């Protein structure tokens, strides 16, 4: 009989709220989801998708701009921050919302090694 892992459902529901359902592999594993399950769910026929290395979008389809920004920040690490027009748009500056760049601008710690 396969061994079942104890998943903290409340923690998982809070992490993957609708509209901001972005999580890192480490965050998902902290809820009790095994790495193999994460890999299975982001597979070809799975319900999730990989949005950045080590970052999962918990639905299929096009991510919202908010989800893209959240994924970029999670990819950058705890001490990263969204900057530029992306930050202004999140704070509600109307003129920044009109500009929909193809990229999300994130400042990260110089000690981290991340690629674009």
mmCIF file of N, CA and C in Angstrom:
data_model
loop_
_atom_site.group_PDB
_atom_site.id
_atom_site.type_symbol
_atom_site.label_atom_id
_atom_site.label_comp_id
_atom_site.label_asym_id
_atom_site.label_seq_id
_atom_site.Cartn_x
_atom_site.Cartn_y
_atom_site.Cartn_z
ATOM 1 N N UNK A 1 0.851 -1.169 0.000
ATOM 2 C CA UNK A 1 0.000 0.000 0.000
ATOM 3 C C UNK A 1 0.899 1.236 0.000
ATOM 4 N N UNK A 2 0.632 2.222 -0.865
ATOM 5 C CA UNK A 2 1.488 3.409 -0.940
ATOM 6 C C UNK A 2 1.384 4.249 0.332
ATOM 7 N N UNK A 3 2.486 4.865 0.642
ATOM 8 C CA UNK A 3 2.550 5.731 1.820
ATOM 9 C C UNK A 3 1.955 7.083 1.460
ATOM 10 N N UNK A 4 1.065 7.590 2.268
ATOM 11 C CA UNK A 4 0.433 8.888 2.041
ATOM 12 C C UNK A 4 1.092 9.926 2.942
ATOM 13 N N UNK A 5 1.345 11.079 2.375
ATOM 14 C CA UNK A 5 1.926 12.179 3.141
ATOM 15 C C UNK A 5 0.818 13.009 3.754
ATOM 16 N N UNK A 6 1.083 13.559 4.909
ATOM 17 C CA UNK A 6 0.121 14.424 5.579
ATOM 18 C C UNK A 6 0.304 15.835 5.034
ATOM 19 N N UNK A 7 -0.715 16.328 4.297
ATOM 20 C CA UNK A 7 -0.664 17.661 3.705
ATOM 21 C C UNK A 7 -1.490 18.602 4.559
ATOM 22 N N UNK A 8 -0.912 19.748 4.886
ATOM 23 C CA UNK A 8 -1.614 20.781 5.646
ATOM 24 C C UNK A 8 -2.527 21.529 4.685
ATOM 25 N N UNK A 9 -3.782 21.099 4.616
ATOM 26 C CA UNK A 9 -4.740 21.644 3.649
ATOM 27 C C UNK A 9 -5.000 23.138 3.859
ATOM 28 N N UNK A 10 -5.072 23.582 5.103
ATOM 29 C CA UNK A 10 -5.326 25.005 5.391
ATOM 30 C C UNK A 10 -4.169 25.867 4.899
ATOM 31 N N UNK A 11 -2.957 25.411 5.140
ATOM 32 C CA UNK A 11 -1.771 26.142 4.701
ATOM 33 C C UNK A 11 -1.688 26.168 3.172
ATOM 34 N N UNK A 12 -2.034 25.051 2.542
ATOM 35 C CA UNK A 12 -2.017 24.965 1.082
ATOM 36 C C UNK A 12 -3.075 25.882 0.467
ATOM 37 N N UNK A 13 -4.275 25.907 1.040
ATOM 38 C CA UNK A 13 -5.350 26.768 0.528
ATOM 39 C C UNK A 13 -4.975 28.237 0.652
ATOM 40 N N UNK A 14 -4.316 28.591 1.747
ATOM 41 C CA UNK A 14 -3.881 29.983 1.938
ATOM 42 C C UNK A 14 -2.789 30.346 0.929
ATOM 43 N N UNK A 15 -1.892 29.410 0.664
ATOM 44 C CA UNK A 15 -0.794 29.637 -0.272
ATOM 45 C C UNK A 15 -1.289 29.775 -1.705
ATOM 46 N N UNK A 16 -2.257 28.956 -2.092
ATOM 47 C CA UNK A 16 -2.739 28.920 -3.474
ATOM 48 C C UNK A 16 -4.121 29.551 -3.622
ATOM 49 N N UNK A 17 -4.287 30.742 -3.094
ATOM 50 C CA UNK A 17 -5.556 31.452 -3.206
ATOM 51 C C UNK A 17 -5.842 31.797 -4.658
ATOM 52 N N UNK A 18 -7.110 31.787 -5.057
ATOM 53 C CA UNK A 18 -7.447 32.180 -6.432
ATOM 54 C C UNK A 18 -6.978 33.605 -6.732
ATOM 55 N N UNK A 19 -6.382 33.770 -7.903
ATOM 56 C CA UNK A 19 -5.867 35.081 -8.297
ATOM 57 C C UNK A 19 -4.414 35.297 -7.935
ATOM 58 N N UNK A 20 -3.917 34.526 -6.988
ATOM 59 C CA UNK A 20 -2.495 34.633 -6.626
ATOM 60 C C UNK A 20 -1.936 33.244 -6.348
ATOM 61 N N UNK A 21 -2.291 32.306 -7.182
ATOM 62 C CA UNK A 21 -1.922 30.912 -6.968
ATOM 63 C C UNK A 21 -0.528 30.600 -7.510
ATOM 64 N N UNK A 22 0.469 31.238 -6.896
ATOM 65 C CA UNK A 22 1.871 31.067 -7.273
ATOM 66 C C UNK A 22 2.634 30.625 -6.031
ATOM 67 N N UNK A 23 3.458 29.603 -6.173
ATOM 68 C CA UNK A 23 4.230 29.111 -5.042
ATOM 69 C C UNK A 23 5.555 28.529 -5.523
ATOM 70 N N UNK A 24 6.532 28.575 -4.654
ATOM 71 C CA UNK A 24 7.812 27.935 -4.955
ATOM 72 C C UNK A 24 7.720 26.459 -4.563
ATOM 73 N N UNK A 25 8.646 25.685 -5.068
ATOM 74 C CA UNK A 25 8.695 24.268 -4.700
ATOM 75 C C UNK A 25 8.879 24.136 -3.194
ATOM 76 N N UNK A 26 9.721 24.976 -2.610
ATOM 77 C CA UNK A 26 9.984 24.911 -1.165
ATOM 78 C C UNK A 26 8.717 25.210 -0.364
ATOM 79 N N UNK A 27 7.934 26.184 -0.805
ATOM 80 C CA UNK A 27 6.690 26.515 -0.103
ATOM 81 C C UNK A 27 5.707 25.358 -0.182
ATOM 82 N N UNK A 28 5.615 24.723 -1.344
ATOM 83 C CA UNK A 28 4.718 23.581 -1.506
ATOM 84 C C UNK A 28 5.169 22.400 -0.658
ATOM 85 N N UNK A 29 6.468 22.168 -0.610
ATOM 86 C CA UNK A 29 6.993 21.075 0.209
ATOM 87 C C UNK A 29 6.773 21.346 1.695
ATOM 88 N N UNK A 30 6.775 22.622 2.093
ATOM 89 C CA UNK A 30 6.534 22.973 3.498
ATOM 90 C C UNK A 30 5.098 22.649 3.920
ATOM 91 N N UNK A 31 4.180 22.547 2.958
ATOM 92 C CA UNK A 31 2.798 22.163 3.283
ATOM 93 C C UNK A 31 2.639 20.647 3.363
ATOM 94 N N UNK A 32 3.677 19.916 2.977
ATOM 95 C CA UNK A 32 3.639 18.461 3.038
ATOM 96 C C UNK A 32 3.535 17.778 1.691
ATOM 97 N N UNK A 33 3.512 18.547 0.618
ATOM 98 C CA UNK A 33 3.438 17.946 -0.716
ATOM 99 C C UNK A 33 4.820 17.432 -1.111
ATOM 100 N N UNK A 34 4.937 16.163 -1.452
ATOM 101 C CA UNK A 34 6.237 15.624 -1.853
ATOM 102 C C UNK A 34 6.690 16.182 -3.204
ATOM 103 N N UNK A 35 7.987 16.226 -3.398
ATOM 104 C CA UNK A 35 8.565 16.732 -4.644
ATOM 105 C C UNK A 35 8.042 15.961 -5.858
ATOM 106 N N UNK A 36 7.856 14.662 -5.706
ATOM 107 C CA UNK A 36 7.358 13.850 -6.821
ATOM 108 C C UNK A 36 5.939 14.258 -7.220
ATOM 109 N N UNK A 37 5.128 14.641 -6.260
ATOM 110 C CA UNK A 37 3.767 15.089 -6.559
ATOM 111 C C UNK A 37 3.794 16.425 -7.292
ATOM 112 N N UNK A 38 4.683 17.315 -6.878
ATOM 113 C CA UNK A 38 4.833 18.605 -7.553
ATOM 114 C C UNK A 38 5.223 18.372 -9.012
ATOM 115 N N UNK A 39 6.208 17.511 -9.214
ATOM 116 C CA UNK A 39 6.666 17.187 -10.563
ATOM 117 C C UNK A 39 5.534 16.589 -11.399
ATOM 118 N N UNK A 40 4.758 15.705 -10.812
ATOM 119 C CA UNK A 40 3.637 15.092 -11.524
ATOM 120 C C UNK A 40 2.588 16.143 -11.904
ATOM 121 N N UNK A 41 2.288 17.044 -10.981
ATOM 122 C CA UNK A 41 1.246 18.051 -11.235
ATOM 123 C C UNK A 41 1.655 19.104 -12.266
ATOM 124 N N UNK A 42 2.965 19.321 -12.445
ATOM 125 C CA UNK A 42 3.384 20.274 -13.481
ATOM 126 C C UNK A 42 3.731 19.557 -14.784
ATOM 127 N N UNK A 43 3.430 18.289 -14.842
ATOM 128 C CA UNK A 43 3.664 17.514 -16.054
ATOM 129 C C UNK A 43 2.727 17.929 -17.174
ATOM 130 N N UNK A 44 2.858 17.289 -18.316
ATOM 131 C CA UNK A 44 2.096 17.632 -19.523
ATOM 132 C C UNK A 44 0.587 17.629 -19.269
ATOM 133 N N UNK A 45 0.078 16.630 -18.596
ATOM 134 C CA UNK A 45 -1.366 16.523 -18.362
ATOM 135 C C UNK A 45 -1.776 16.969 -16.963
ATOM 136 N N UNK A 46 -0.856 17.537 -16.215
ATOM 137 C CA UNK A 46 -1.159 17.946 -14.848
ATOM 138 C C UNK A 46 -1.914 19.263 -14.773
ATOM 139 N N UNK A 47 -2.484 19.571 -13.602
ATOM 140 C CA UNK A 47 -3.278 20.791 -13.442
ATOM 141 C C UNK A 47 -2.449 22.055 -13.215
ATOM 142 N N UNK A 48 -1.157 21.914 -12.948
ATOM 143 C CA UNK A 48 -0.292 23.061 -12.674
ATOM 144 C C UNK A 48 0.674 23.274 -13.837
ATOM 145 N N UNK A 49 1.379 24.416 -13.800
ATOM 146 C CA UNK A 49 2.415 24.673 -14.795
ATOM 147 C C UNK A 49 3.599 25.378 -14.135
ATOM 148 N N UNK A 50 4.750 25.197 -14.745
ATOM 149 C CA UNK A 50 5.969 25.852 -14.297
ATOM 150 C C UNK A 50 6.004 27.235 -14.938
ATOM 151 N N UNK A 51 6.091 28.271 -14.112
ATOM 152 C CA UNK A 51 6.119 29.628 -14.641
ATOM 153 C C UNK A 51 7.548 30.165 -14.687
ATOM 154 N N UNK A 52 8.369 29.773 -13.726
ATOM 155 C CA UNK A 52 9.803 30.089 -13.675
ATOM 156 C C UNK A 52 10.500 28.912 -13.009
ATOM 157 N N UNK A 53 11.811 28.813 -13.118
ATOM 158 C CA UNK A 53 12.496 27.701 -12.444
ATOM 159 C C UNK A 53 12.202 27.690 -10.947
ATOM 160 N N UNK A 54 11.658 26.586 -10.458
ATOM 161 C CA UNK A 54 11.354 26.446 -9.035
ATOM 162 C C UNK A 54 10.086 27.155 -8.597
ATOM 163 N N UNK A 55 9.337 27.723 -9.543
ATOM 164 C CA UNK A 55 8.097 28.447 -9.221
ATOM 165 C C UNK A 55 6.947 27.837 -10.022
ATOM 166 N N UNK A 56 5.842 27.574 -9.337
ATOM 167 C CA UNK A 56 4.696 26.882 -9.914
ATOM 168 C C UNK A 56 3.488 27.811 -9.947
ATOM 169 N N UNK A 57 2.740 27.737 -11.043
ATOM 170 C CA UNK A 57 1.455 28.402 -11.171
ATOM 171 C C UNK A 57 0.409 27.305 -11.038
ATOM 172 N N UNK A 58 -0.471 27.408 -10.052
ATOM 173 C CA UNK A 58 -1.377 26.307 -9.712
ATOM 174 C C UNK A 58 -2.637 26.274 -10.573
ATOM 175 N N UNK A 59 -2.501 26.595 -11.827
ATOM 176 C CA UNK A 59 -3.572 26.417 -12.805
ATOM 177 C C UNK A 59 -2.940 26.440 -14.191
ATOM 178 N N UNK A 60 -3.703 25.979 -15.163
ATOM 179 C CA UNK A 60 -3.264 26.032 -16.558
ATOM 180 C C UNK A 60 -3.793 27.314 -17.171
ATOM 181 N N UNK A 61 -3.151 27.784 -18.195
ATOM 182 C CA UNK A 61 -3.615 28.988 -18.868
ATOM 183 C C UNK A 61 -2.647 30.135 -18.685
ATOM 184 N N UNK A 62 -3.057 31.295 -19.130
ATOM 185 C CA UNK A 62 -2.204 32.474 -19.089
ATOM 186 C C UNK A 62 -2.230 33.087 -17.702
ATOM 187 N N UNK A 63 -1.053 33.346 -17.110
ATOM 188 C CA UNK A 63 -1.029 33.988 -15.798
ATOM 189 C C UNK A 63 -1.435 35.462 -15.901
ATOM 190 N N UNK A 64 -2.077 35.950 -14.859
ATOM 191 C CA UNK A 64 -2.408 37.375 -14.803
ATOM 192 C C UNK A 64 -1.129 38.175 -14.589
ATOM 193 N N UNK A 65 -1.206 39.468 -14.789
ATOM 194 C CA UNK A 65 -0.033 40.313 -14.566
ATOM 195 C C UNK A 65 0.397 40.238 -13.106
ATOM 196 N N UNK A 66 -0.567 40.195 -12.187
ATOM 197 C CA UNK A 66 -0.240 40.068 -10.771
ATOM 198 C C UNK A 66 0.498 38.759 -10.498
ATOM 199 N N UNK A 67 0.026 37.662 -11.089
ATOM 200 C CA UNK A 67 0.685 36.365 -10.900
ATOM 201 C C UNK A 67 2.091 36.378 -11.489
ATOM 202 N N UNK A 68 2.285 37.053 -12.630
ATOM 203 C CA UNK A 68 3.628 37.162 -13.222
ATOM 204 C C UNK A 68 4.568 37.918 -12.284
ATOM 205 N N UNK A 69 4.077 39.012 -11.714
ATOM 206 C CA UNK A 69 4.907 39.795 -10.789
ATOM 207 C C UNK A 69 5.224 39.003 -9.523
ATOM 208 N N UNK A 70 4.219 38.318 -9.004
ATOM 209 C CA UNK A 70 4.421 37.509 -7.799
ATOM 210 C C UNK A 70 5.422 36.389 -8.062
ATOM 211 N N UNK A 71 5.311 35.741 -9.223
ATOM 212 C CA UNK A 71 6.249 34.667 -9.577
ATOM 213 C C UNK A 71 7.667 35.207 -9.702
ATOM 214 N N UNK A 72 7.814 36.376 -10.321
ATOM 215 C CA UNK A 72 9.145 36.968 -10.471
ATOM 216 C C UNK A 72 9.751 37.297 -9.114
ATOM 217 N N UNK A 73 8.927 37.800 -8.212
ATOM 218 C CA UNK A 73 9.441 38.131 -6.878
ATOM 219 C C UNK A 73 9.818 36.867 -6.113
ATOM 220 N N UNK A 74 9.000 35.835 -6.211
ATOM 221 C CA UNK A 74 9.329 34.573 -5.529
ATOM 222 C C UNK A 74 10.588 33.947 -6.124
ATOM 223 N N UNK A 75 10.756 34.063 -7.429
ATOM 224 C CA UNK A 75 11.955 33.553 -8.084
ATOM 225 C C UNK A 75 13.194 34.321 -7.603
ATOM 226 N N UNK A 76 13.042 35.611 -7.395
ATOM 227 C CA UNK A 76 14.149 36.440 -6.927
ATOM 228 C C UNK A 76 14.560 36.166 -5.492
ATOM 229 N N UNK A 77 13.648 35.644 -4.692
ATOM 230 C CA UNK A 77 13.946 35.336 -3.304
ATOM 231 C C UNK A 77 13.243 36.282 -2.341
ATOM 232 N N UNK A 78 13.359 35.966 -1.053
ATOM 233 C CA UNK A 78 12.671 36.723 -0.005
ATOM 234 C C UNK A 78 12.996 38.205 -0.014
ATOM 235 N N UNK A 79 14.231 38.527 -0.281
ATOM 236 C CA UNK A 79 14.670 39.922 -0.188
ATOM 237 C C UNK A 79 14.567 40.672 -1.515
ATOM 238 N N UNK A 80 13.883 40.101 -2.499
ATOM 239 C CA UNK A 80 13.723 40.781 -3.784
ATOM 240 C C UNK A 80 12.506 41.700 -3.734
ATOM 241 N N UNK A 81 12.507 42.712 -4.605
ATOM 242 C CA UNK A 81 11.381 43.644 -4.681
ATOM 243 C C UNK A 81 11.061 43.950 -6.139
ATOM 244 N N UNK A 82 9.775 44.139 -6.404
ATOM 245 C CA UNK A 82 9.326 44.568 -7.728
ATOM 246 C C UNK A 82 9.637 46.059 -7.845
ATOM 247 N N UNK A 83 10.092 46.491 -9.011
ATOM 248 C CA UNK A 83 10.492 47.885 -9.185
ATOM 249 C C UNK A 83 9.969 48.435 -10.513
ATOM 250 N N UNK A 84 10.145 49.715 -10.710
ATOM 251 C CA UNK A 84 9.779 50.362 -11.964
ATOM 252 C C UNK A 84 8.273 50.464 -12.149
ATOM 253 N N UNK A 85 7.837 50.392 -13.404
ATOM 254 C CA UNK A 85 6.417 50.511 -13.728
ATOM 255 C C UNK A 85 5.589 49.400 -13.086
ATOM 256 N N UNK A 86 6.193 48.242 -12.899
ATOM 257 C CA UNK A 86 5.468 47.141 -12.264
ATOM 258 C C UNK A 86 5.094 47.490 -10.833
ATOM 259 N N UNK A 87 6.009 48.086 -10.093
ATOM 260 C CA UNK A 87 5.723 48.495 -8.717
ATOM 261 C C UNK A 87 4.674 49.601 -8.686
ATOM 262 N N UNK A 88 4.807 50.557 -9.575
ATOM 263 C CA UNK A 88 3.828 51.645 -9.627
ATOM 264 C C UNK A 88 2.433 51.125 -9.942
ATOM 265 N N UNK A 89 2.336 50.185 -10.860
ATOM 266 C CA UNK A 89 1.038 49.611 -11.212
ATOM 267 C C UNK A 89 0.420 48.879 -10.027
ATOM 268 N N UNK A 90 1.243 48.154 -9.262
ATOM 269 C CA UNK A 90 0.728 47.444 -8.089
ATOM 270 C C UNK A 90 0.235 48.416 -7.016
ATOM 271 N N UNK A 91 0.827 49.603 -6.954
ATOM 272 C CA UNK A 91 0.389 50.611 -5.987
ATOM 273 C C UNK A 91 -0.766 51.451 -6.516
ATOM 274 N N UNK A 92 -1.235 51.163 -7.721
ATOM 275 C CA UNK A 92 -2.420 51.817 -8.229
ATOM 276 C C UNK A 92 -2.209 53.057 -9.064
ATOM 277 N N UNK A 93 -0.983 53.331 -9.496
ATOM 278 C CA UNK A 93 -0.731 54.485 -10.359
ATOM 279 C C UNK A 93 -1.313 54.180 -11.741
ATOM 280 N N UNK A 94 -2.300 54.943 -12.141
ATOM 281 C CA UNK A 94 -3.040 54.651 -13.377
ATOM 282 C C UNK A 94 -2.176 54.678 -14.625
ATOM 283 N N UNK A 95 -1.305 55.662 -14.732
ATOM 284 C CA UNK A 95 -0.487 55.761 -15.947
ATOM 285 C C UNK A 95 0.448 54.564 -16.100
ATOM 286 N N UNK A 96 0.843 53.949 -15.009
ATOM 287 C CA UNK A 96 1.711 52.774 -15.084
ATOM 288 C C UNK A 96 0.938 51.541 -15.540
ATOM 289 N N UNK A 97 -0.346 51.493 -15.287
ATOM 290 C CA UNK A 97 -1.158 50.346 -15.690
ATOM 291 C C UNK A 97 -1.300 50.245 -17.196
ATOM 292 N N UNK A 98 -1.234 51.378 -17.885
ATOM 293 C CA UNK A 98 -1.384 51.387 -19.335
ATOM 294 C C UNK A 98 -0.204 50.713 -20.027
ATOM 295 N N UNK A 99 0.947 50.732 -19.407
ATOM 296 C CA UNK A 99 2.145 50.117 -19.981
ATOM 297 C C UNK A 99 2.187 48.665 -19.539
ATOM 298 N N UNK A 100 2.033 47.763 -20.470
ATOM 299 C CA UNK A 100 2.097 46.337 -20.173
ATOM 300 C C UNK A 100 3.394 45.775 -20.752
ATOM 301 N N UNK A 101 4.461 45.862 -19.986
ATOM 302 C CA UNK A 101 5.736 45.361 -20.518
ATOM 303 C C UNK A 101 5.734 43.834 -20.614
ATOM 304 N N UNK A 102 6.586 43.332 -21.477
ATOM 305 C CA UNK A 102 6.746 41.889 -21.610
ATOM 306 C C UNK A 102 7.573 41.308 -20.469
ATOM 307 N N UNK A 103 8.209 42.179 -19.727
ATOM 308 C CA UNK A 103 9.090 41.735 -18.647
ATOM 309 C C UNK A 103 8.664 42.350 -17.333
ATOM 310 N N UNK A 104 9.012 41.664 -16.252
ATOM 311 C CA UNK A 104 8.770 42.169 -14.908
ATOM 312 C C UNK A 104 10.128 42.563 -14.338
ATOM 313 N N UNK A 105 10.213 43.758 -13.796
ATOM 314 C CA UNK A 105 11.477 44.255 -13.264
ATOM 315 C C UNK A 105 11.561 43.976 -11.768
ATOM 316 N N UNK A 106 12.614 43.257 -11.386
ATOM 317 C CA UNK A 106 12.803 42.848 -9.999
ATOM 318 C C UNK A 106 14.224 43.193 -9.574
ATOM 319 N N UNK A 107 14.352 43.755 -8.377
ATOM 320 C CA UNK A 107 15.671 43.968 -7.791
ATOM 321 C C UNK A 107 15.951 42.809 -6.853
ATOM 322 N N UNK A 108 17.120 42.204 -7.008
ATOM 323 C CA UNK A 108 17.476 41.086 -6.136
ATOM 324 C C UNK A 108 18.811 41.365 -5.465
ATOM 325 N N UNK A 109 19.056 40.651 -4.410
ATOM 326 C CA UNK A 109 20.312 40.765 -3.675
ATOM 327 C C UNK A 109 21.468 40.393 -4.595
ATOM 328 N N UNK A 110 22.549 41.149 -4.514
ATOM 329 C CA UNK A 110 23.690 40.906 -5.403
ATOM 330 C C UNK A 110 24.353 39.551 -5.153
ATOM 331 N N UNK A 111 24.090 38.937 -4.005
ATOM 332 C CA UNK A 111 24.675 37.627 -3.695
ATOM 333 C C UNK A 111 23.922 36.473 -4.369
ATOM 334 N N UNK A 112 22.708 36.730 -4.824
ATOM 335 C CA UNK A 112 21.921 35.687 -5.491
ATOM 336 C C UNK A 112 22.342 35.545 -6.942
ATOM 337 N N UNK A 113 22.284 34.342 -7.436
ATOM 338 C CA UNK A 113 22.591 34.060 -8.836
ATOM 339 C C UNK A 113 21.302 33.667 -9.537
ATOM 340 N N UNK A 114 20.707 34.592 -10.269
ATOM 341 C CA UNK A 114 19.479 34.336 -11.002
ATOM 342 C C UNK A 114 19.665 34.774 -12.444
ATOM 343 N N UNK A 115 19.014 34.087 -13.365
ATOM 344 C CA UNK A 115 19.049 34.468 -14.766
ATOM 345 C C UNK A 115 17.746 35.151 -15.133
ATOM 346 N N UNK A 116 17.763 35.879 -16.242
ATOM 347 C CA UNK A 116 16.550 36.556 -16.697
ATOM 348 C C UNK A 116 15.512 35.556 -17.143
#
